[in-house]
N, CA, C and O atoms as a MOPAC input file, in Angstrom:
PM7 MOZYME 1SCF
protein

 N    192.33600 1   -61.30600 1    63.64700 1
 C    192.37600 1   -62.31400 1    65.06700 1
 C    191.06900 1   -62.35900 1    65.91100 1
 O    190.36600 1   -61.37700 1    66.15000 1
 N    190.84300 1   -63.61700 1    66.32300 1
 C    189.83500 1   -63.81900 1    66.63600 1
 C    189.79500 1   -63.39000 1    68.67600 1
 O    190.82100 1   -63.38500 1    69.35700 1
 N    188.87200 1   -63.19100 1    69.04200 1
 C    189.54600 1   -62.61500 1    70.61800 1
 C    189.09500 1   -64.00000 1    71.56700 1
 O    188.19500 1   -64.81500 1    71.36900 1
 N    189.99500 1   -63.91600 1    72.55100 1
 C    190.31900 1   -65.35600 1    73.27600 1
 C    188.41600 1   -65.36500 1    74.21200 1
 O    187.89200 1   -64.41900 1    74.79800 1
 N    188.06300 1   -66.25100 1    74.08000 1
 C    186.62800 1   -66.52600 1    74.51000 1
 C    185.84100 1   -67.72600 1    73.71100 1
 O    186.55000 1   -68.43100 1    72.99300 1
 N    184.76200 1   -67.95200 1    73.75800 1
 C    183.88900 1   -68.86900 1    73.41300 1
 C    183.26900 1   -68.00600 1    72.03700 1
 O    182.73600 1   -66.91300 1    72.23200 1
 N    183.36300 1   -68.50400 1    70.80200 1
 C    182.69400 1   -67.80500 1    69.58900 1
 C    182.30000 1   -68.93100 1    68.76800 1
 O    182.71400 1   -70.09000 1    68.77400 1
 N    181.28900 1   -68.27600 1    67.95600 1
 C    180.19800 1   -69.06800 1    67.03200 1
 C    180.86200 1   -68.49300 1    65.33900 1
 O    180.78200 1   -67.27900 1    65.15200 1
 N    181.28100 1   -69.07900 1    64.55800 1
 C    181.41100 1   -68.45300 1    63.37200 1
 C    180.52200 1   -69.39500 1    62.44200 1
 O    180.78500 1   -70.59100 1    62.31200 1
 N    179.39400 1   -68.73700 1    61.76900 1
 C    178.07600 1   -68.77900 1    60.76600 1
 C    178.38600 1   -68.81000 1    59.81900 1
 O    179.15400 1   -67.87300 1    59.60400 1
 N    178.18400 1   -69.60700 1    58.72400 1
 C    178.16300 1   -69.54500 1    57.39300 1
 C    176.62200 1   -69.38300 1    56.76700 1
 O    175.95600 1   -70.41200 1    56.65500 1
 N    176.16400 1   -68.36100 1    56.44000 1
 C    174.54300 1   -68.02400 1    55.97200 1
 C    174.66300 1   -69.14900 1    54.43400 1
 O    175.51400 1   -69.12000 1    53.54500 1
 N    173.55300 1   -69.99600 1    54.58400 1
 C    173.50900 1   -70.24300 1    52.78000 1
 C    172.98700 1   -71.68300 1    52.67100 1
 O    172.83100 1   -72.40300 1    53.65700 1
 N    172.69400 1   -72.10300 1    51.24700 1
 C    171.98500 1   -72.97800 1    51.15900 1
 C    172.96200 1   -74.18200 1    50.57600 1
 O    174.12600 1   -73.85100 1    50.35000 1
 N    172.65900 1   -75.26400 1    50.36900 1
 C    173.05600 1   -76.76700 1    50.00100 1
 C    172.40600 1   -77.17600 1    49.43500 1
 O    171.69500 1   -78.08600 1    49.86000 1
 N    172.29200 1   -76.59600 1    47.87300 1
 C    171.29200 1   -77.34700 1    46.77900 1
 C    171.67800 1   -79.49200 1    46.81800 1
 O    170.77900 1   -80.31300 1    47.00100 1
 N    173.06600 1   -79.83800 1    46.61100 1
 C    173.09400 1   -80.73400 1    46.59700 1
 C    174.49700 1   -80.84800 1    47.46500 1
 O    175.11300 1   -79.94000 1    48.02400 1
 N    174.80700 1   -82.29000 1    47.39400 1
 C    175.98200 1   -82.85500 1    48.26200 1
 C    176.19800 1   -82.31300 1    49.93000 1
 O    175.39600 1   -82.51900 1    50.84100 1
 N    177.21600 1   -81.73700 1    50.01100 1
 C    177.25300 1   -81.09000 1    51.61500 1
 C    179.20400 1   -80.15100 1    51.49000 1
 O    180.11300 1   -80.07600 1    50.66400 1
 N    178.82600 1   -79.52000 1    53.23900 1
 C    180.13800 1   -79.35400 1    52.89800 1
 C    180.51200 1   -79.47300 1    54.54800 1
 O    179.63100 1   -79.62800 1    55.39500 1
 N    182.01300 1   -79.37200 1    54.88500 1
 C    182.85400 1   -79.30200 1    55.59100 1
 C    183.09500 1   -77.73900 1    56.40300 1
 O    183.78700 1   -76.96100 1    55.74600 1
 N    182.71900 1   -77.34700 1    57.41600 1
 C    183.51300 1   -76.47000 1    57.45000 1
 C    184.46000 1   -76.54700 1    58.87800 1
 O    184.24700 1   -77.29000 1    59.83600 1
 N    185.63400 1   -75.49500 1    58.72000 1
 C    187.11500 1   -75.85900 1    59.37100 1
 C    187.57000 1   -74.95500 1    59.86600 1
 O    188.25400 1   -74.37200 1    59.02500 1
 N    187.60300 1   -74.25000 1    61.20700 1
 C    188.19600 1   -73.13100 1    61.74300 1
 C    189.41900 1   -73.47100 1    61.93600 1
 O    189.50300 1   -74.44100 1    62.68900 1
 N    190.65900 1   -72.97200 1    61.47000 1
 C    192.02800 1   -73.15300 1    61.64100 1
 C    192.51100 1   -72.32400 1    62.06100 1
 O    191.83300 1   -71.31200 1    61.88300 1
 N    193.77100 1   -72.06800 1    62.79600 1
 C    194.74000 1   -71.08900 1    63.48600 1
 C    195.62500 1   -70.58700 1    62.33400 1
 O    196.60800 1   -71.19300 1    61.90700 1
 N    195.32000 1   -69.80400 1    62.03300 1
 C    196.10000 1   -69.48900 1    60.76200 1
 C    197.60900 1   -68.99500 1    61.12200 1
 O    198.20000 1   -68.17200 1    60.42400 1
 N    198.21000 1   -69.63300 1    62.37700 1
 C    199.70500 1   -69.07900 1    62.58300 1
 C    200.24700 1   -70.69700 1    62.54000 1
 O    201.08800 1   -71.10100 1    61.73700 1
 N    199.55100 1   -71.57100 1    63.62700 1
 C    199.90200 1   -72.93000 1    63.80300 1
 C    199.38300 1   -74.12100 1    62.88700 1
 O    199.94800 1   -75.20800 1    62.76800 1
 N    198.21100 1   -73.72800 1    62.26400 1
 C    197.92800 1   -74.51800 1    61.08200 1
 C    196.81800 1   -75.77800 1    61.83400 1
 O    196.18300 1   -76.74900 1    61.42000 1
 N    196.95500 1   -75.34700 1    62.66000 1
 C    195.78300 1   -76.62300 1    63.78300 1
 C    194.87900 1   -76.43200 1    63.31200 1
 O    194.64800 1   -75.31000 1    62.86200 1
 N    194.01300 1   -77.41700 1    63.21900 1
 C    192.28500 1   -77.54000 1    63.15200 1
 C    191.75700 1   -76.95700 1    64.82600 1
 O    192.48700 1   -77.08000 1    65.80900 1
 N    190.49300 1   -76.38100 1    64.87300 1
 C    190.14900 1   -75.52100 1    66.13500 1
 C    188.65100 1   -76.37100 1    66.43500 1
 O    188.20500 1   -76.86400 1    67.47100 1
 N    188.21300 1   -76.31300 1    65.31100 1
 C    186.77500 1   -77.06600 1    65.49700 1
 C    186.00600 1   -77.42500 1    63.93800 1
 O    186.38900 1   -76.91900 1    62.88200 1
 N    185.14300 1   -78.15800 1    64.02600 1
 C    184.74300 1   -78.26600 1    62.72400 1
 C    183.43300 1   -78.74500 1    62.71600 1
 O    183.01000 1   -79.55500 1    63.54100 1
 N    182.84900 1   -78.31400 1    61.89900 1
 C    181.33500 1   -78.38200 1    61.28500 1
 C    180.75400 1   -79.40000 1    60.32300 1
 O    181.27900 1   -79.19300 1    59.22900 1
 N    179.89100 1   -80.41800 1    60.25600 1
 C    179.26400 1   -80.62500 1    58.52500 1
 C    177.82500 1   -80.45200 1    58.41200 1
 O    177.02700 1   -80.60800 1    59.33700 1
 N    177.55800 1   -80.13200 1    57.26800 1
 C    176.18400 1   -79.92900 1    57.09600 1
 C    175.69100 1   -80.47200 1    55.51600 1
 O    176.47400 1   -80.56100 1    54.57100 1
 N    174.41800 1   -80.76500 1    55.46200 1
 C    174.20300 1   -81.61000 1    53.95800 1
 C    173.01200 1   -80.98800 1    53.36500 1
 O    172.25300 1   -80.32600 1    54.07300 1
 N    172.77700 1   -81.17700 1    51.97600 1
 C    171.51200 1   -80.67400 1    51.63000 1
 C    169.92500 1   -81.07100 1    51.95800 1
 O    168.84500 1   -80.57600 1    51.63700 1
 N    170.29700 1   -82.11500 1    52.68700 1
 C    168.76200 1   -82.35800 1    53.33400 1
 C    168.48400 1   -81.51700 1    54.83900 1
 O    167.33400 1   -81.52800 1    55.27900 1
 N    169.58200 1   -80.78600 1    55.61300 1
 C    169.04700 1   -79.40600 1    56.12000 1
 C    168.92900 1   -78.11400 1    55.73300 1
 O    168.52900 1   -77.19500 1    56.44800 1
 N    169.38500 1   -78.01500 1    54.24800 1
 C    169.04300 1   -76.54000 1    53.67000 1
 C    169.33800 1   -76.64200 1    52.38400 1
 O    170.44700 1   -76.33900 1    51.94500 1
 N    168.06800 1   -77.21800 1    51.43300 1
 C    168.53000 1   -77.44200 1    49.86200 1
 C    167.31300 1   -76.39100 1    49.32800 1
 O    166.98600 1   -76.44600 1    48.14200 1
 N    166.66100 1   -75.44100 1    50.23300 1
 C    165.79200 1   -74.49600 1    49.20400 1
 C    165.50800 1   -73.47000 1    50.16700 1
 O    164.83800 1   -72.51700 1    49.76800 1
 N    165.94100 1   -73.49000 1    51.50600 1
 C    166.06800 1   -72.02000 1    52.37100 1
 C    167.21700 1   -72.21800 1    53.01400 1
 O    167.63300 1   -73.33000 1    53.34000 1
 N    167.89700 1   -70.93500 1    53.27000 1
 C    169.33400 1   -70.35400 1    53.59700 1
 C    169.10500 1   -71.25300 1    54.79400 1
 O    168.06600 1   -71.90400 1    54.90100 1
 N    170.21700 1   -71.29600 1    55.82400 1
 C    170.03100 1   -71.62200 1    57.24600 1
 C    171.72100 1   -70.78900 1    57.43900 1
 O    172.48800 1   -70.36900 1    56.57300 1
 N    171.85100 1   -70.80300 1    59.18300 1
 C    173.07300 1   -70.52400 1    59.76100 1
 C    173.69200 1   -71.81700 1    60.30400 1
 O    173.32900 1   -72.48400 1    61.27300 1
 N    174.75400 1   -72.02600 1    59.42200 1
 C    175.53900 1   -73.39200 1    59.93200 1
 C    177.12500 1   -72.85000 1    60.47200 1
 O    178.13500 1   -72.53100 1    59.84500 1
 N    176.73600 1   -72.93000 1    62.24100 1
 C    177.94300 1   -72.69700 1    62.42600 1
 C    178.78700 1   -73.90500 1    63.37400 1
 O    178.49800 1   -75.05800 1    63.69500 1
 N    180.02000 1   -72.97800 1    63.65000 1
 C    180.96700 1   -74.00500 1    64.11600 1
 C    180.81800 1   -73.71200 1    65.61700 1
 O    179.91900 1   -72.88000 1    65.74200 1
 N    181.18700 1   -73.96000 1    66.46500 1
 C    181.61900 1   -72.98600 1    67.69700 1
 C    183.48900 1   -73.45900 1    68.38800 1
 O    184.14000 1   -74.50300 1    68.43000 1
 N    183.71400 1   -72.12500 1    68.78600 1
 C    185.00300 1   -72.63100 1    68.77100 1
 C    185.70300 1   -71.92300 1    70.04900 1
 O    185.39200 1   -70.73300 1    70.01800 1
 N    186.38700 1   -72.15700 1    70.96700 1
 C    186.81800 1   -72.03600 1    72.48300 1
 C    188.45100 1   -71.42800 1    72.09000 1
 O    189.42400 1   -72.14800 1    72.31600 1
 N    188.61600 1   -70.04000 1    71.48700 1
 C    189.88600 1   -69.53600 1    71.69400 1
 C    190.59400 1   -69.62400 1    73.00600 1
 O    189.83100 1   -69.07800 1    73.80400 1
 N    191.86100 1   -70.10700 1    73.75800 1
 C    192.31600 1   -69.95100 1    74.75500 1
 C    193.02700 1   -68.79800 1    74.75500 1
 O    193.56700 1   -68.30500 1    75.74500 1
 N    193.03600 1   -68.30600 1    73.51100 1
 C    194.28100 1   -66.76200 1    73.24800 1
 C    193.58800 1   -66.04700 1    72.23300 1
 O    192.47000 1   -66.35900 1    71.82400 1
 N    194.10700 1   -65.30900 1    71.92400 1
 C    193.58400 1   -64.67600 1    70.78600 1
 C    194.40100 1   -64.95900 1    69.88100 1
 O    195.60300 1   -64.84500 1    70.12100 1
 N    193.86100 1   -65.49000 1    68.35600 1
 C    194.81400 1   -65.70000 1    67.52500 1
 C    193.99800 1   -65.72900 1    65.37000 1
 O    192.94200 1   -66.17800 1    64.92400 1
 N    195.00600 1   -65.12600 1    64.79300 1
 C    194.06200 1   -64.82000 1    63.88900 1
 C    193.77900 1   -66.82000 1    63.23200 1
 O    194.46500 1   -67.83300 1    63.37200 1
 N    192.54200 1   -66.56500 1    62.58800 1
 C    191.94000 1   -67.54300 1    61.63100 1
 C    191.36400 1   -67.97300 1    60.59000 1
 O    190.39400 1   -67.27800 1    60.28900 1
 N    191.57500 1   -68.92300 1    59.83900 1
 C    191.37000 1   -69.10900 1    58.75700 1
 C    189.82400 1   -69.79500 1    58.71600 1
 O    189.42400 1   -70.23200 1    59.79500 1
 N    189.06800 1   -69.90000 1    57.73100 1
 C    187.69200 1   -70.81700 1    57.34800 1
 C    187.64100 1   -71.40400 1    56.55000 1
 O    187.26300 1   -70.70900 1    55.60700 1
 N    187.83400 1   -72.61500 1    56.18800 1
 C    188.06500 1   -74.01400 1    55.69300 1
 C    187.03100 1   -74.53500 1    55.02300 1
 O    186.28600 1   -75.26200 1    55.67900 1
 N    186.72800 1   -74.32200 1    53.64300 1
 C    185.25400 1   -74.57200 1    53.39700 1
 C    185.76000 1   -75.90000 1    52.38900 1
 O    186.82000 1   -76.01400 1    51.77400 1
 N    184.74500 1   -76.72400 1    52.45400 1
 C    185.44800 1   -78.51000 1    52.14000 1
 C    183.84300 1   -78.84300 1    51.36500 1
 O    182.92600 1   -78.62500 1    52.15600 1
 N    183.40500 1   -79.29500 1    50.06300 1
 C    182.19000 1   -79.69000 1    49.87400 1
 C    182.65500 1   -80.87900 1    49.65000 1
 O    183.83000 1   -81.19900 1    49.83200 1
 N    181.64800 1   -81.71500 1    49.18300 1
 C    181.41400 1   -83.37800 1    49.27700 1
 C    180.22300 1   -83.77300 1    48.91300 1
 O    179.15500 1   -83.30300 1    49.30500 1
 N    180.40000 1   -84.71900 1    48.09200 1
 C    179.38300 1   -85.74000 1    47.12900 1
 C    178.47100 1   -87.00600 1    47.94800 1
 O    179.27500 1   -86.77700 1    48.85100 1
 N    178.08600 1   -87.47900 1    48.18200 1
 C    177.95500 1   -89.26400 1    48.18100 1
 C    178.49700 1   -89.57700 1    47.35300 1
 O    179.54100 1   -90.12900 1    47.69800 1
 N    178.31800 1   -89.51500 1    46.03100 1
 C    179.30700 1   -90.60200 1    45.13500 1
 C    180.45400 1   -89.23200 1    44.26100 1
 O    180.57700 1   -88.01400 1    44.13300 1
 N    180.86400 1   -90.11600 1    43.99100 1
 C    182.29800 1   -89.17300 1    43.02300 1
 C    181.52000 1   -88.79800 1    41.93300 1
 O    182.06800 1   -87.77900 1    41.51200 1
 N    180.63100 1   -89.02300 1    41.29400 1
 C    179.41100 1   -89.03800 1    39.91800 1
 C    178.75900 1   -87.76100 1    40.15500 1
 O    178.58200 1   -86.91200 1    39.28100 1
 N    178.43500 1   -87.66600 1    41.27600 1
 C    177.50400 1   -86.87200 1    42.07700 1
 C    178.19900 1   -85.01200 1    42.14200 1
 O    179.38300 1   -84.86800 1    42.44500 1
 N    177.54400 1   -84.07300 1    41.90900 1
 C    178.03700 1   -82.57300 1    42.49300 1
 C    177.69700 1   -82.15200 1    43.70600 1
 O    176.82800 1   -82.71600 1    44.37100 1
 N    178.41000 1   -81.03200 1    44.13400 1
 C    178.47900 1   -80.78800 1    45.46300 1
 C    177.75100 1   -79.44500 1    45.14300 1
 O    178.52600 1   -78.88600 1    44.36700 1
 N    176.66900 1   -78.63100 1    45.32900 1
 C    176.35400 1   -77.21600 1    45.47300 1
 C    176.50000 1   -76.15600 1    47.07000 1
 O    175.92800 1   -76.53700 1    48.09100 1
 N    177.08400 1   -75.23200 1    47.05700 1
 C    177.16800 1   -74.56600 1    47.97400 1
 C    176.62700 1   -73.06600 1    47.63700 1
 O    177.14700 1   -72.53800 1    46.65400 1
 N    175.77200 1   -72.42000 1    48.25100 1
 C    175.27700 1   -71.06000 1    47.94200 1
 C    175.39600 1   -70.16000 1    49.06600 1
 O    174.35400 1   -70.06200 1    49.71400 1
 N    176.43100 1   -69.43500 1    49.50300 1
 C    177.01300 1   -68.99900 1    50.44100 1
 C    176.33400 1   -67.16900 1    50.29100 1
 O    176.70500 1   -66.39600 1    49.40700 1
 N    175.16100 1   -66.77200 1    51.54000 1
 C    175.64600 1   -65.12900 1    51.36000 1
 C    175.95900 1   -64.19600 1    52.10900 1
 O    175.88000 1   -62.97400 1    51.98500 1
 N    176.55800 1   -65.27800 1    53.41700 1
 C    177.03600 1   -63.74800 1    54.14700 1
 C    178.25300 1   -65.19800 1    55.22900 1
 O    178.16900 1   -66.41800 1    55.09400 1
 N    178.97200 1   -64.63100 1    55.93500 1
 C    180.42600 1   -65.31700 1    57.36200 1
 C    180.20500 1   -64.05600 1    57.96800 1
 O    180.26600 1   -62.91100 1    57.52000 1
 N    179.87200 1   -64.62300 1    59.34700 1
 C    180.25600 1   -63.56500 1    60.61000 1
 C    180.86300 1   -64.50600 1    61.46000 1
 O    181.13200 1   -65.67000 1    61.16500 1
 N    181.14000 1   -63.72000 1    62.94900 1
 C    182.23200 1   -63.70500 1    63.90000 1
 C    181.26200 1   -63.49700 1    64.78000 1
 O    180.86500 1   -62.39300 1    64.40700 1
 N    180.31900 1   -63.91600 1    66.08400 1
 C    179.72900 1   -64.02700 1    67.14300 1
 C    180.30100 1   -64.35500 1    68.59900 1
 O    179.53600 1   -64.42700 1    69.56100 1

């Protein structure tokens, strides 16, 4: 569980093509708590920290949902994740 208070969930990695949505979801209620979006123009060649800030009003188990997207249906999206942490 993530404790009460403000936290940042960080995915370290790069996005060679396309982009990703990162969502934090309360695992008990299935409600979305926070979200962020990143794309290849921000991290094509070098890894970056992609963060989602969430304010937990009470301790709760969470899930991290990562969804990829591409500008066009015929293009691929690629994500390379090296780590995930909670601060």
